[in-house]
Short mmCIF file of C-alpha atoms and ligand atoms in Angstrom, two decimals:
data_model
loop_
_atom_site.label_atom_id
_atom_site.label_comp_id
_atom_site.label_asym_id
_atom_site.label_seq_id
_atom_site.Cartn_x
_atom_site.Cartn_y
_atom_site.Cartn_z
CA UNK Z 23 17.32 -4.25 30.49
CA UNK Z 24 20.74 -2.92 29.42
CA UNK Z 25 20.70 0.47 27.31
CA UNK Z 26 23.16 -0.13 25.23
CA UNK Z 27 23.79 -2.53 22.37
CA UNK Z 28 27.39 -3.79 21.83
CA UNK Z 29 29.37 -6.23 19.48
CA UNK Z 30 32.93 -6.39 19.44
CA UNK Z 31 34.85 -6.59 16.03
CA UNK Z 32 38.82 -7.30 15.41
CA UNK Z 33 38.96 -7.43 19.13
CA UNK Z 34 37.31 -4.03 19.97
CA UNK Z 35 33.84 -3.56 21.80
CA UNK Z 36 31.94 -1.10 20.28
CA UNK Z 37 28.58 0.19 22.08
CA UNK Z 38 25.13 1.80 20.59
CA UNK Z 39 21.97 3.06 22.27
CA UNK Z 40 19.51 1.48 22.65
CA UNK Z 41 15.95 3.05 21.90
CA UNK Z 42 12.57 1.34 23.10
CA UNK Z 43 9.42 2.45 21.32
CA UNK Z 44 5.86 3.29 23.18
CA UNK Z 45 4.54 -0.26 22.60
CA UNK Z 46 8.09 -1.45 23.30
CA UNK Z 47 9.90 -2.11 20.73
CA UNK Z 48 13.33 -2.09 20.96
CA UNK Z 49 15.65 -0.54 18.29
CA UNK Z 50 19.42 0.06 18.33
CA UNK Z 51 20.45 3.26 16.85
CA UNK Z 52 23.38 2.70 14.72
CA UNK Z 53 23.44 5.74 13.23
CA UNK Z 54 27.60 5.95 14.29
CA UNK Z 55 28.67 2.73 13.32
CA UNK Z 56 30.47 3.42 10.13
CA UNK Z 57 32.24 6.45 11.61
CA UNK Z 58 33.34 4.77 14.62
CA UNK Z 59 34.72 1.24 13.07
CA UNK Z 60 36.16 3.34 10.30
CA UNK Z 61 33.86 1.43 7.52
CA UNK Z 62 31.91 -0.96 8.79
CA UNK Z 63 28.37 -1.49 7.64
CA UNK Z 64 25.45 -3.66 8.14
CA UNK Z 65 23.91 -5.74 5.51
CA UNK Z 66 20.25 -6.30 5.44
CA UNK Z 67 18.66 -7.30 2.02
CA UNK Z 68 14.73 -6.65 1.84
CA UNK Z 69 15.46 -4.51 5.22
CA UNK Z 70 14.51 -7.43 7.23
CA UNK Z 71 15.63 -6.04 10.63
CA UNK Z 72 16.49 -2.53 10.12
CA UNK Z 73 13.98 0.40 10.82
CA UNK Z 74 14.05 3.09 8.92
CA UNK Z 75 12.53 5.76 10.75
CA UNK Z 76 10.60 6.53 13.53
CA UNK Z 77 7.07 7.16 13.62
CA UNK Z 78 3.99 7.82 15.62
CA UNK Z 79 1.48 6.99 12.81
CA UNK Z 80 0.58 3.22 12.58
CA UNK Z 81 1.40 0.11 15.47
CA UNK Z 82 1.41 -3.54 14.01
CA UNK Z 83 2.62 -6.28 15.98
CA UNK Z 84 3.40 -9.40 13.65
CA UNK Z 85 3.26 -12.00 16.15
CA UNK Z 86 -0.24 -11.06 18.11
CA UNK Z 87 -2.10 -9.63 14.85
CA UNK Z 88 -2.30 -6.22 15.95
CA UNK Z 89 -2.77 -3.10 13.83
CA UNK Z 90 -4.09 0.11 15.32
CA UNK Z 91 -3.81 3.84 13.66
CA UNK Z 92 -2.48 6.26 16.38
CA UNK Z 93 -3.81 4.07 18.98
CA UNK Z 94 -7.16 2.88 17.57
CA UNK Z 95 -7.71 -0.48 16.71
CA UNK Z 96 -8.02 -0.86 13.28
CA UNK Z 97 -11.69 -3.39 13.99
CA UNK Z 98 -13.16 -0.07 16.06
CA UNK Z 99 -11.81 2.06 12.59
CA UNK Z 100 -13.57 0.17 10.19
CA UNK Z 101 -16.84 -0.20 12.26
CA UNK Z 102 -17.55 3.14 13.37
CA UNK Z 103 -15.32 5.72 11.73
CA UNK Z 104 -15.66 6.90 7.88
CA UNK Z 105 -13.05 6.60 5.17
CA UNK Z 106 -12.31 10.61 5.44
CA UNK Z 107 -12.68 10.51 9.29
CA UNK Z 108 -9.89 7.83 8.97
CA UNK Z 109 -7.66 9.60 6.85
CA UNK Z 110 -7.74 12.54 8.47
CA UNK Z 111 -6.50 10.75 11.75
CA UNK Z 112 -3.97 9.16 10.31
CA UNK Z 113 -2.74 12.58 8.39
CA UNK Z 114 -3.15 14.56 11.24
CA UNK Z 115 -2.99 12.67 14.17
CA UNK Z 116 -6.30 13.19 16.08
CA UNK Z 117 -10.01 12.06 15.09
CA UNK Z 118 -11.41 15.34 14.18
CA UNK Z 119 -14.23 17.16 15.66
CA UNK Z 120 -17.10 18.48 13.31
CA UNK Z 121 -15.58 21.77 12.21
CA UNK Z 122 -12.59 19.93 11.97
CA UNK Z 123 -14.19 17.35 9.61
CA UNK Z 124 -16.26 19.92 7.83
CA UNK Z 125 -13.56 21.66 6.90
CA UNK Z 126 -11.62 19.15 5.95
CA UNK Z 127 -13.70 17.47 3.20
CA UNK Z 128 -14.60 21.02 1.99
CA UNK Z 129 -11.43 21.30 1.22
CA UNK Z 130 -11.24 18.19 -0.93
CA UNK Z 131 -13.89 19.32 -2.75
CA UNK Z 132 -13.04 22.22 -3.78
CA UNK Z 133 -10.05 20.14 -5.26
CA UNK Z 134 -12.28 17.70 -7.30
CA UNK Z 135 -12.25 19.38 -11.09
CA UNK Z 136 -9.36 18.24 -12.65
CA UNK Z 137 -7.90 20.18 -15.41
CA UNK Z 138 -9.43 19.22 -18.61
CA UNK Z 139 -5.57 18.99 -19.97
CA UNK Z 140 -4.71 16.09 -18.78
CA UNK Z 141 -7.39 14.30 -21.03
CA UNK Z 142 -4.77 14.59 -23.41
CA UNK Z 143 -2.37 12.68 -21.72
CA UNK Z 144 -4.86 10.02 -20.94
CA UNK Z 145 -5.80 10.08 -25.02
CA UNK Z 146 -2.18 9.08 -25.41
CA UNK Z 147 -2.27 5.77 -23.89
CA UNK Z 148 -3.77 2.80 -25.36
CA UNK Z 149 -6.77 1.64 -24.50
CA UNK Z 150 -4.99 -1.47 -23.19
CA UNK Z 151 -2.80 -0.09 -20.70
CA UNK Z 152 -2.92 -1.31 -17.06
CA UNK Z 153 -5.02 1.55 -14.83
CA UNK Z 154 -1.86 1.29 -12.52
CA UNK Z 155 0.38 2.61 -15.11
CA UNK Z 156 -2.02 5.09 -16.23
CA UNK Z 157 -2.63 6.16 -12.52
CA UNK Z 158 0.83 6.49 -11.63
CA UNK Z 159 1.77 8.58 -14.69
CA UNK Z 160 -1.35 10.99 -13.90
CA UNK Z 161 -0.20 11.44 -10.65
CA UNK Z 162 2.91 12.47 -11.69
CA UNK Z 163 1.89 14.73 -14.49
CA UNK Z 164 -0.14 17.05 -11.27
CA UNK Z 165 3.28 18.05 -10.76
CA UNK Z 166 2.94 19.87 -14.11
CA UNK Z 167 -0.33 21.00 -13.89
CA UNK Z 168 0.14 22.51 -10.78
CA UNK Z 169 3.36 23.77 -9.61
CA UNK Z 170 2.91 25.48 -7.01
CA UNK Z 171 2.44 23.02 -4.80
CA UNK Z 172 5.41 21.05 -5.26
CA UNK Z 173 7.45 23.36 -3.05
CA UNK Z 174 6.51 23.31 0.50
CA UNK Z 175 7.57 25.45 2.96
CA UNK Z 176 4.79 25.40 5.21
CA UNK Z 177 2.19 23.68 6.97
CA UNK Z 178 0.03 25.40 4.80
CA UNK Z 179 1.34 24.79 1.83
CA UNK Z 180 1.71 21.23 2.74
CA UNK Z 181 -1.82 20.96 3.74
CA UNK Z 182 -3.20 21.97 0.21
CA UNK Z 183 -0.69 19.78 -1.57
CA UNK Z 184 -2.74 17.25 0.67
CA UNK Z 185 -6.06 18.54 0.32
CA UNK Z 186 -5.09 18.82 -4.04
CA UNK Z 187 -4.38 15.22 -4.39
CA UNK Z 188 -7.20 13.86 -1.66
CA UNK Z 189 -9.52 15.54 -4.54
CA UNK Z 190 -7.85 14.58 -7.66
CA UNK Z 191 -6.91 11.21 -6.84
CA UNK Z 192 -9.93 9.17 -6.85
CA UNK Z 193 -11.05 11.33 -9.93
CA UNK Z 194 -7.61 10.04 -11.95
CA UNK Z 195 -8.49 6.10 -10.65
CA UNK Z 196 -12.08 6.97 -12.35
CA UNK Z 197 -10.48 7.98 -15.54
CA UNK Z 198 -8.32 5.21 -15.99
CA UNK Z 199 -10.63 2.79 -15.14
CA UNK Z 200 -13.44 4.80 -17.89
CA UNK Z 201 -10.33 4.69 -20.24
CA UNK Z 202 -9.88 0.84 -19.84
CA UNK Z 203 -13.42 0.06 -20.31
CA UNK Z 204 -14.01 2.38 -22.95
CA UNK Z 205 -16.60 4.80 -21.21
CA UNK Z 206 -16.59 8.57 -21.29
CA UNK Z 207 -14.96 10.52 -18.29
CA UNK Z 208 -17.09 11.52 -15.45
CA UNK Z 209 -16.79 14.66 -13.17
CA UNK Z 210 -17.24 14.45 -9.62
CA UNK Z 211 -20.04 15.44 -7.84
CA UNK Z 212 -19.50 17.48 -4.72
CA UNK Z 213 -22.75 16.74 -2.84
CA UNK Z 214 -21.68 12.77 -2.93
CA UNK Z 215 -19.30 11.47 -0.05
CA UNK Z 216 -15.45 10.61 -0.93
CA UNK Z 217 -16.43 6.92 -1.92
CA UNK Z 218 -19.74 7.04 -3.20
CA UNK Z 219 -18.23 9.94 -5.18
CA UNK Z 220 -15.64 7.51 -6.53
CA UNK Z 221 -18.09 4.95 -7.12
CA UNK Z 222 -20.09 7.42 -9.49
CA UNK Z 223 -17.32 8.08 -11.33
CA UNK Z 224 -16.51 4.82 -12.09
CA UNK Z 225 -19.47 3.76 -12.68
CA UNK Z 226 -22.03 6.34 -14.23
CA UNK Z 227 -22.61 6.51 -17.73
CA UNK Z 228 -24.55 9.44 -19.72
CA UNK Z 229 -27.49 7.47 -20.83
CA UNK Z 230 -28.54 6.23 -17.30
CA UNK Z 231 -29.22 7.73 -13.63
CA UNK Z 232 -26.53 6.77 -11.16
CA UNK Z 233 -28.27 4.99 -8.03
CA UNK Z 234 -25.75 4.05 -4.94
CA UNK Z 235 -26.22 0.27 -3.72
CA UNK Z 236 -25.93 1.06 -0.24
CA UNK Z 237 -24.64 -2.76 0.36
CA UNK Z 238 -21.78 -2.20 -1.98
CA UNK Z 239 -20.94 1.78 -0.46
CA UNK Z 240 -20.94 0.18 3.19
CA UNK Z 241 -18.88 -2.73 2.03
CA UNK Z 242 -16.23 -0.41 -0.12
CA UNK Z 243 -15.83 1.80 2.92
CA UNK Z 244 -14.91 -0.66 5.29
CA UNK Z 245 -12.21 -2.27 2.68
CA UNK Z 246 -10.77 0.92 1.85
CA UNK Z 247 -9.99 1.77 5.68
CA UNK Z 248 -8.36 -1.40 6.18
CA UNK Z 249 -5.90 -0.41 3.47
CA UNK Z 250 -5.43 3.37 4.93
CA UNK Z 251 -1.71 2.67 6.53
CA UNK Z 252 0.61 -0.32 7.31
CA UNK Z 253 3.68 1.29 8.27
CA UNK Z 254 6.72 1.01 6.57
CA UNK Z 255 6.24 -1.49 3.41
CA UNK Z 256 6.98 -1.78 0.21
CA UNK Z 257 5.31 1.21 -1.46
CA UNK Z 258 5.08 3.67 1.92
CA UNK Z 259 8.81 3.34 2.23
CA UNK Z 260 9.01 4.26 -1.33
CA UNK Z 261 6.84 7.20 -0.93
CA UNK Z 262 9.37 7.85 2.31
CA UNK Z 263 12.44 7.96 0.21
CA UNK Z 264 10.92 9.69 -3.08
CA UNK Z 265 9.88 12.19 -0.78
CA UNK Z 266 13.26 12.50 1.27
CA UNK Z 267 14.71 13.78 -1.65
CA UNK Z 268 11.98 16.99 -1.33
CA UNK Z 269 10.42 15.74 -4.55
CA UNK Z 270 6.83 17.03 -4.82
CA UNK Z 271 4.08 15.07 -2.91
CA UNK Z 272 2.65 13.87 -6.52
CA UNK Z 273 5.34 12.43 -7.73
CA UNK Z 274 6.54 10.83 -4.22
CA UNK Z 275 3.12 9.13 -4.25
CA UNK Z 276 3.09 8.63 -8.34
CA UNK Z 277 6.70 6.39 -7.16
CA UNK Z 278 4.25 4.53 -4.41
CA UNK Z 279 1.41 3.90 -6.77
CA UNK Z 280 4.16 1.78 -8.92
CA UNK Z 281 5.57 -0.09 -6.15
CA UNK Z 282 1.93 -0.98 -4.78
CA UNK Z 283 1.59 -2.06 -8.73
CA UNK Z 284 4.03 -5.32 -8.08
CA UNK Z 285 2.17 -8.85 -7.70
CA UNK Z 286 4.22 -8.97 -4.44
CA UNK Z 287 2.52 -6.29 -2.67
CA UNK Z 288 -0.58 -4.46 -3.78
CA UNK Z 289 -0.65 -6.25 -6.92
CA UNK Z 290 -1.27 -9.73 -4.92
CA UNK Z 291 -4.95 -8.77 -5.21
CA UNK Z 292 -5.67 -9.32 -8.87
CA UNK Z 293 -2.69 -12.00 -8.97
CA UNK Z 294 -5.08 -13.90 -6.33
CA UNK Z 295 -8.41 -13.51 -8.50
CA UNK Z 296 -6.34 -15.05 -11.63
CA UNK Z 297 -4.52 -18.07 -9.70
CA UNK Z 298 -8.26 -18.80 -8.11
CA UNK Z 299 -9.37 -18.72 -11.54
CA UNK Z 300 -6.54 -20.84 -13.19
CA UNK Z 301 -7.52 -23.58 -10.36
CA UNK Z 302 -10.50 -23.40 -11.07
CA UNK Z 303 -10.25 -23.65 -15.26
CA UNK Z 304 -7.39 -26.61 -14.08
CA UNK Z 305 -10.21 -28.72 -12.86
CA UNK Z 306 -10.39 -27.58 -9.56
CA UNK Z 307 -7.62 -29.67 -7.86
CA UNK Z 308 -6.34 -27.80 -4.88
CA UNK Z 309 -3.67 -30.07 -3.83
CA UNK Z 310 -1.82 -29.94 -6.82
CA UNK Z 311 -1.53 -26.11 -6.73
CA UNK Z 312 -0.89 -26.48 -3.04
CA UNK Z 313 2.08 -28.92 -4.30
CA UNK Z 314 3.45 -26.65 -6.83
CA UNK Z 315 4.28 -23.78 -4.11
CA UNK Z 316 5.95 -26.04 -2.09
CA UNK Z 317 7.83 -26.82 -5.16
CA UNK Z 318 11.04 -25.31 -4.89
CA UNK Z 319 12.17 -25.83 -8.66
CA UNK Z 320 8.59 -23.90 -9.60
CA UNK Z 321 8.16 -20.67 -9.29
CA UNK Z 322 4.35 -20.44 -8.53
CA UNK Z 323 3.71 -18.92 -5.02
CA UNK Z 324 0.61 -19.19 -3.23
CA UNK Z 325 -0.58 -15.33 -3.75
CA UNK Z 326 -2.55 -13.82 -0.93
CA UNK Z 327 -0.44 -16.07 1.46
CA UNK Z 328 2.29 -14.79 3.47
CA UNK Z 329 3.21 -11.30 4.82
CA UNK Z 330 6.86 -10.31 5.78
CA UNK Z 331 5.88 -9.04 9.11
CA UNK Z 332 2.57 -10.86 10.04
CA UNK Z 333 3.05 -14.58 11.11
CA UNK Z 334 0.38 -15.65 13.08
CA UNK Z 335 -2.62 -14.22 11.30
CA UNK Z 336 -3.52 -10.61 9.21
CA UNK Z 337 -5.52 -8.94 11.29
CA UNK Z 338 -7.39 -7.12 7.92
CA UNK Z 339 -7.43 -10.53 6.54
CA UNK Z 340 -9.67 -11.66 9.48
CA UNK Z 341 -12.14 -8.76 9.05
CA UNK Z 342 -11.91 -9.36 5.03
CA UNK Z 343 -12.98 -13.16 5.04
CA UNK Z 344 -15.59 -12.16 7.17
CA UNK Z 345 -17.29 -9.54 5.19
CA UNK Z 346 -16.85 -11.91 2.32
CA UNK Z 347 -19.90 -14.02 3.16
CA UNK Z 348 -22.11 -11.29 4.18
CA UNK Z 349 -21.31 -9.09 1.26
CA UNK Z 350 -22.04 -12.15 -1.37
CA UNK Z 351 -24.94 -13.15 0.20
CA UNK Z 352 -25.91 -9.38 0.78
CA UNK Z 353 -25.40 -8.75 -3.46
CA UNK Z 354 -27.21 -12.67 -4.20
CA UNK Z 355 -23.85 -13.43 -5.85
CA UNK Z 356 -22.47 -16.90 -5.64
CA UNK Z 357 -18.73 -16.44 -6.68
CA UNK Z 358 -17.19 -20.55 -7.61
CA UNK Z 359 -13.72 -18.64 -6.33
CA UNK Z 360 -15.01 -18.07 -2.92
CA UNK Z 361 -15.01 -21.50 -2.43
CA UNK Z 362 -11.94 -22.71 -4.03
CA UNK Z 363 -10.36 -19.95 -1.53
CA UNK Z 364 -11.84 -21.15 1.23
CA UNK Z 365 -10.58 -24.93 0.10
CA UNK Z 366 -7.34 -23.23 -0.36
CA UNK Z 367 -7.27 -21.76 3.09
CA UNK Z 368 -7.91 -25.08 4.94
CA UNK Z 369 -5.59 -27.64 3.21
CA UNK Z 370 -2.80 -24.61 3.59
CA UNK Z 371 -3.18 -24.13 6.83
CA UNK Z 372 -3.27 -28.12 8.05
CA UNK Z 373 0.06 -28.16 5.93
CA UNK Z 374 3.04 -28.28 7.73
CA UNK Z 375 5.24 -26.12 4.85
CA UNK Z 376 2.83 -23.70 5.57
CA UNK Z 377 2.97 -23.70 9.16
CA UNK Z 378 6.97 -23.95 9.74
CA UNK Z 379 7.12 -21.21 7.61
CA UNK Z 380 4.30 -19.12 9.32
CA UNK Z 381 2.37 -18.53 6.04
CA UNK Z 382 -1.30 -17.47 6.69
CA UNK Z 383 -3.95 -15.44 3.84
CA UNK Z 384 -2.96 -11.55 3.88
CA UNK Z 385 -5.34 -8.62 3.18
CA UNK Z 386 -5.37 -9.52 -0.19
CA UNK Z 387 -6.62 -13.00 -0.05
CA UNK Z 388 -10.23 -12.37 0.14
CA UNK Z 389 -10.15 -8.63 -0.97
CA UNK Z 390 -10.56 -9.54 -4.73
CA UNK Z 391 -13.80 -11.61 -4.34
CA UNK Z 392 -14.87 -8.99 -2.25
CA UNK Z 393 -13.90 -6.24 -5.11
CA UNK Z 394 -15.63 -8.42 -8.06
CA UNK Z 395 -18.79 -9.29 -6.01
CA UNK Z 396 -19.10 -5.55 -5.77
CA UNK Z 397 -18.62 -5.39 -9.45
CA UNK Z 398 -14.86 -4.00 -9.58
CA UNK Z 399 -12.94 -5.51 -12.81
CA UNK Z 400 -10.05 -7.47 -11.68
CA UNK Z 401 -7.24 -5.12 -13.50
CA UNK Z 402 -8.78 -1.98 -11.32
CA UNK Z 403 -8.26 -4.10 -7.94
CA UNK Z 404 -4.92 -2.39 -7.02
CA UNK Z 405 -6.41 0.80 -7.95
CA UNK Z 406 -8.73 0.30 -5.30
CA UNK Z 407 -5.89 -0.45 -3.15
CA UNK Z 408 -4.02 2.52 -4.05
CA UNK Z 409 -6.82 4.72 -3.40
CA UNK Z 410 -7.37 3.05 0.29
CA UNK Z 411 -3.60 3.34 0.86
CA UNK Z 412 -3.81 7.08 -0.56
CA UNK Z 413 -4.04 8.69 2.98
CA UNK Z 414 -1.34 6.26 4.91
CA UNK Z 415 0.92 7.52 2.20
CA UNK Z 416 0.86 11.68 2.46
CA UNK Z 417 0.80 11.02 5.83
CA UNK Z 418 3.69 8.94 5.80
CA UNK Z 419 5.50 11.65 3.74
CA UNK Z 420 4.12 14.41 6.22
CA UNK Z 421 5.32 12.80 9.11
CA UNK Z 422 9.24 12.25 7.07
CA UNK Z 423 8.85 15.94 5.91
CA UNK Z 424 8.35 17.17 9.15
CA UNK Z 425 10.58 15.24 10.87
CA UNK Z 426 13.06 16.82 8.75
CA UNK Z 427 14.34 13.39 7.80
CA UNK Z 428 17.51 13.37 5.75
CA UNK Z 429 17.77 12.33 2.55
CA UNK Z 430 17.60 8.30 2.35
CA UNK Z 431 20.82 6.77 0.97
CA UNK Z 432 21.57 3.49 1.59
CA UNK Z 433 24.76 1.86 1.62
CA UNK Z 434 26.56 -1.11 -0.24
CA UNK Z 435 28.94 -3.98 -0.43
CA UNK Z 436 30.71 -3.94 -3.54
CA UNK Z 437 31.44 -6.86 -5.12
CA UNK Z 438 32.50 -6.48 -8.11
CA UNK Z 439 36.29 -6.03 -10.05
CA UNK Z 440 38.87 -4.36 -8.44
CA UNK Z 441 41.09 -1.63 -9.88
CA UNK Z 442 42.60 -2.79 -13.77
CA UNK Z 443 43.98 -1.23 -16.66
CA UNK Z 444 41.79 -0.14 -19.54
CA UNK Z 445 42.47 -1.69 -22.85
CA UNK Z 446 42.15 -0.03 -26.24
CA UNK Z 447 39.27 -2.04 -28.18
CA UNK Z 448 42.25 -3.72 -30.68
CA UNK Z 449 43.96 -4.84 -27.58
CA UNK Z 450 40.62 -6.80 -26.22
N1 ACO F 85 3.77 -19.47 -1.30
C1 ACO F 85 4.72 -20.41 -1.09
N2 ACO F 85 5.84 -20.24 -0.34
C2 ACO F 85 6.00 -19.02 0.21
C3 ACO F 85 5.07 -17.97 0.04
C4 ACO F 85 3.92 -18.22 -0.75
N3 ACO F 85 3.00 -17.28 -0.95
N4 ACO F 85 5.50 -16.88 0.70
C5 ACO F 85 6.66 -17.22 1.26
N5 ACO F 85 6.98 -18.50 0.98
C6 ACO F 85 8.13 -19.27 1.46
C7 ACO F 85 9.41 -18.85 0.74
O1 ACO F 85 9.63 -19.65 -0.41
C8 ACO F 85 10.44 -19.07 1.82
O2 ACO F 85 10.67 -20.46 1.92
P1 ACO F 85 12.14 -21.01 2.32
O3 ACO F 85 12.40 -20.47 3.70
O4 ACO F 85 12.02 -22.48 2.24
O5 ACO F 85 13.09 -20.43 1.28
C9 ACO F 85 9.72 -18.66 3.11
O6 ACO F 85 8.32 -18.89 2.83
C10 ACO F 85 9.92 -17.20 3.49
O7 ACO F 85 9.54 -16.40 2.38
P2 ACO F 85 10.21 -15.01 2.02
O8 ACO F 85 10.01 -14.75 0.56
O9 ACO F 85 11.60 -14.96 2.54
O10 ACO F 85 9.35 -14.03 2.89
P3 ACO F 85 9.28 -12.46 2.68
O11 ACO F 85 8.94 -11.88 3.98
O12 ACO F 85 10.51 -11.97 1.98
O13 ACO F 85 8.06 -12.27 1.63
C11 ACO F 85 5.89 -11.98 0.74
C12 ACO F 85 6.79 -11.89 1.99
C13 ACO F 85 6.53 -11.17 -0.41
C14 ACO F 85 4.55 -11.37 1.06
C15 ACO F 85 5.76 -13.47 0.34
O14 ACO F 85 5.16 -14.20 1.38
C16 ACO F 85 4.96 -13.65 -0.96
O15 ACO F 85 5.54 -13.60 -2.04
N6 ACO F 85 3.61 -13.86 -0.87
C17 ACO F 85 2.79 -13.99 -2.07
C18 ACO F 85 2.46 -12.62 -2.62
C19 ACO F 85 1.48 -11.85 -1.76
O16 ACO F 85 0.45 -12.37 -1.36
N7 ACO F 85 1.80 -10.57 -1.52
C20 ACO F 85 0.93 -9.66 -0.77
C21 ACO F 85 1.55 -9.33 0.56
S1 ACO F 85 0.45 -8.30 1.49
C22 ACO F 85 0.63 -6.79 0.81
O17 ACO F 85 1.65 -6.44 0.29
C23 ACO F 85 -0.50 -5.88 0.84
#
């Protein structure tokens, strides 16, 4: 295969390298084309083709349904490895040995008490707000309350901006999830694991004992992995490009938290649960919703169908729809949107708009039956998501940080007026 890539423009031939990844991929580094055609750029709305970095963190192959974290399948992951165990593998690179581990999730703990202060700005929203909104303003306000870790120089500093929001995190979900529902705050406590810690918070309330349902802990673990990392989307290359700018971790992953918010990406989730629902309240008729996204002059989109890089199948979405059954039958819930999904899933699928224009159920298709089975209100859905996709994301910006990345700055076409004269406002 040739090395180079070339195109020739107003009758010159202009050649690039060409770069092929470990699972080979093949890229062509452009980074010289505007210098060496004196202007020219390339145009690529919704960066269909163009790669923004490289990275060693996450593999997913579109066409096959592959996803695997630094080399591990992500089926093996969610199986055998914990949420933390996870995380730190795809922060740091390597599973970790005990001491490794132990020291690790010490070190989240000791970042669990968040500072009573930012009750305050929690009393300031209403009670109404979406949890997304709240979350993402809490996680930038850390930057406030502490600092001293906005600055990194080091790997050491780096790691306790890391280990800080690991902690804090899961503990700012709880609160704006207790906010929402109109519970007091809870505190974490240190002798519960990362999820079942989470769980607690969301969940406890002062006049009763907290009691684990182990069916619901296993099941939450295993979703929450499958949302760890995805490479470069929506919200990750947000994070990416906060970040480039050396903005704090917090507020590069405050910036991800409200692009995972959209009903395009993370959003999807609780947009699925609602369109399910409106089916459902519509009289159930499948074919006419089925219709309507086909509908080119309507704007209603299948949600939880369709990924921009998977088109053969979502390899999470697999795994998902599987746990589905077992965890409702598991819990003795019967969920009426399970099977309208289901419904949904086979007439799409036989459909040919569907098919020519590989559209298959993402992660998020299933996820939010999964979520309310396990008795997650629909508004904190993405908040679950954003607290799976937590680790992907610092160690997205880790990776960009010390890659010494530059600053990311894209480039434009403009289209608008040329040069005129200003006219004084009498003259308009
Ligand atoms: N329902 C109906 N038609 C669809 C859907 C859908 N869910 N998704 C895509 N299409 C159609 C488009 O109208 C377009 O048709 P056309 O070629 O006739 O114009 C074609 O399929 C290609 O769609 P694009 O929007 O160009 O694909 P893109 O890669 O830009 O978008 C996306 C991907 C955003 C995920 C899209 O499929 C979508 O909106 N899905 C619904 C929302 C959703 O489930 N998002 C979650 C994604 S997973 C995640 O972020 C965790």
């Amino acid at each position: 295969m040739s090395e180079i890539g070339a195109f020739e423009f107003q009758g010159k031939r202009y050649e690039f390298p060409v770069e092929i990844g470990t699972e080979n991929e093949i890229s062509i580094d452009i980074k010289k084309l505007r210098g060496t055609t004196g202007g020219v750029i390339t145009m690529d709305p919704g960066f269909k083709n163009t790669g923004s970095c490289k990275s060693e963190i996450t593999f997913l192959d579109g066409e096959k349904g592959i996803l695997r974290h630094r080399g591990y399948a992500i089926e093996d992951l969610t199986k055998k490895a914990s949420f933390l165990e996870v995380a730190y593998l795809i922060i740091f690179g390597e599973l970790p040995t005990k001491e490794q581990f132990a020291k690790f999730e010490a070190d989240i703990k000791k970042n669990t008490l968040v500072n009573e202060e930012m009750k305050n700005i929690l009393d300031g929203f209403p009670r109404s707000a979406h949890p997304m909104g709240v979350l993402s303003s809490l996680t930038s306000a850390l930057t406030a309350f502490h600092p001293e870790y906005t600055d990194v120089q080091s790997e050491e500093d780096m790691y306790n901006a890391i280990t800080k929001i690991l902690g804090e995190f899961p503990v700012l979900a709880a609160w704006a999830h207790s906010k929402n529902d109109g519970k007091p705050m809870n505190y974490a406590d240190n002798s519960l694991g990362y999820i079942e810690n989470m769980l607690m918070m969301m969940y406890k309330v002062p006049t009763e004992k907290y009691k684990t349902n182990p069916v619901v802990l296993k099941a939450m673990e295993e979703l929450l992995i499958l949302h760890q990392d995805h490479e470069q989307n929506c919200s990750t290359s947000t994070v990416r490009l906060v970040g480039s700018s050396h903005a704090s971790l917090f507020a590069s992953i405050s910036a991800g938290v409200s692009a995972l918010w959209g009903p395009l990406h993370g959003g999807a989730n609780q947009a699925v649960i609602e369109m399910l629902e409106e089916i459902i309240a519509d009289g159930g008729d499948v074919d006419k919703f089925i219709n309507k996204a086909k509908d080119k002059n309507d704007p209603f989109r299948l949600m939880g169908f369709g990924h921009r890089v998977y088109k053969n199948f979502d390899p999470r979405a697999l795994i998902i729809k599987g746990s589905a059954d077992a965890v409702l039958s598991n819990l003795g819930v019967t969920d009426p949107t399970l099977k309208v999904a289901k419904h949904l899933e086979e007439v799409a699928l036989s459909d040919p708009y569907f098919a020519e224009r590989k559209l298959f159920p993402n992660v998020d298709f299933y996820s939010g039956i999964i979520y309310r089975a396990l008795g997650i209100p629909v508004e904190m859905f993405t908040v679950m998501f954003a607290i799976g996709r937590l680790p992907g994301w610092i160690a997205q910006w880790k990776e960009m940080r010390m890659n010494n990345e530059p600053i990311g700055r894209p480039r434009q076409l403009y289209m608008g007026e040329i040069k005129r004269d200003f006219k004084n406002v009498s003259e308009r």
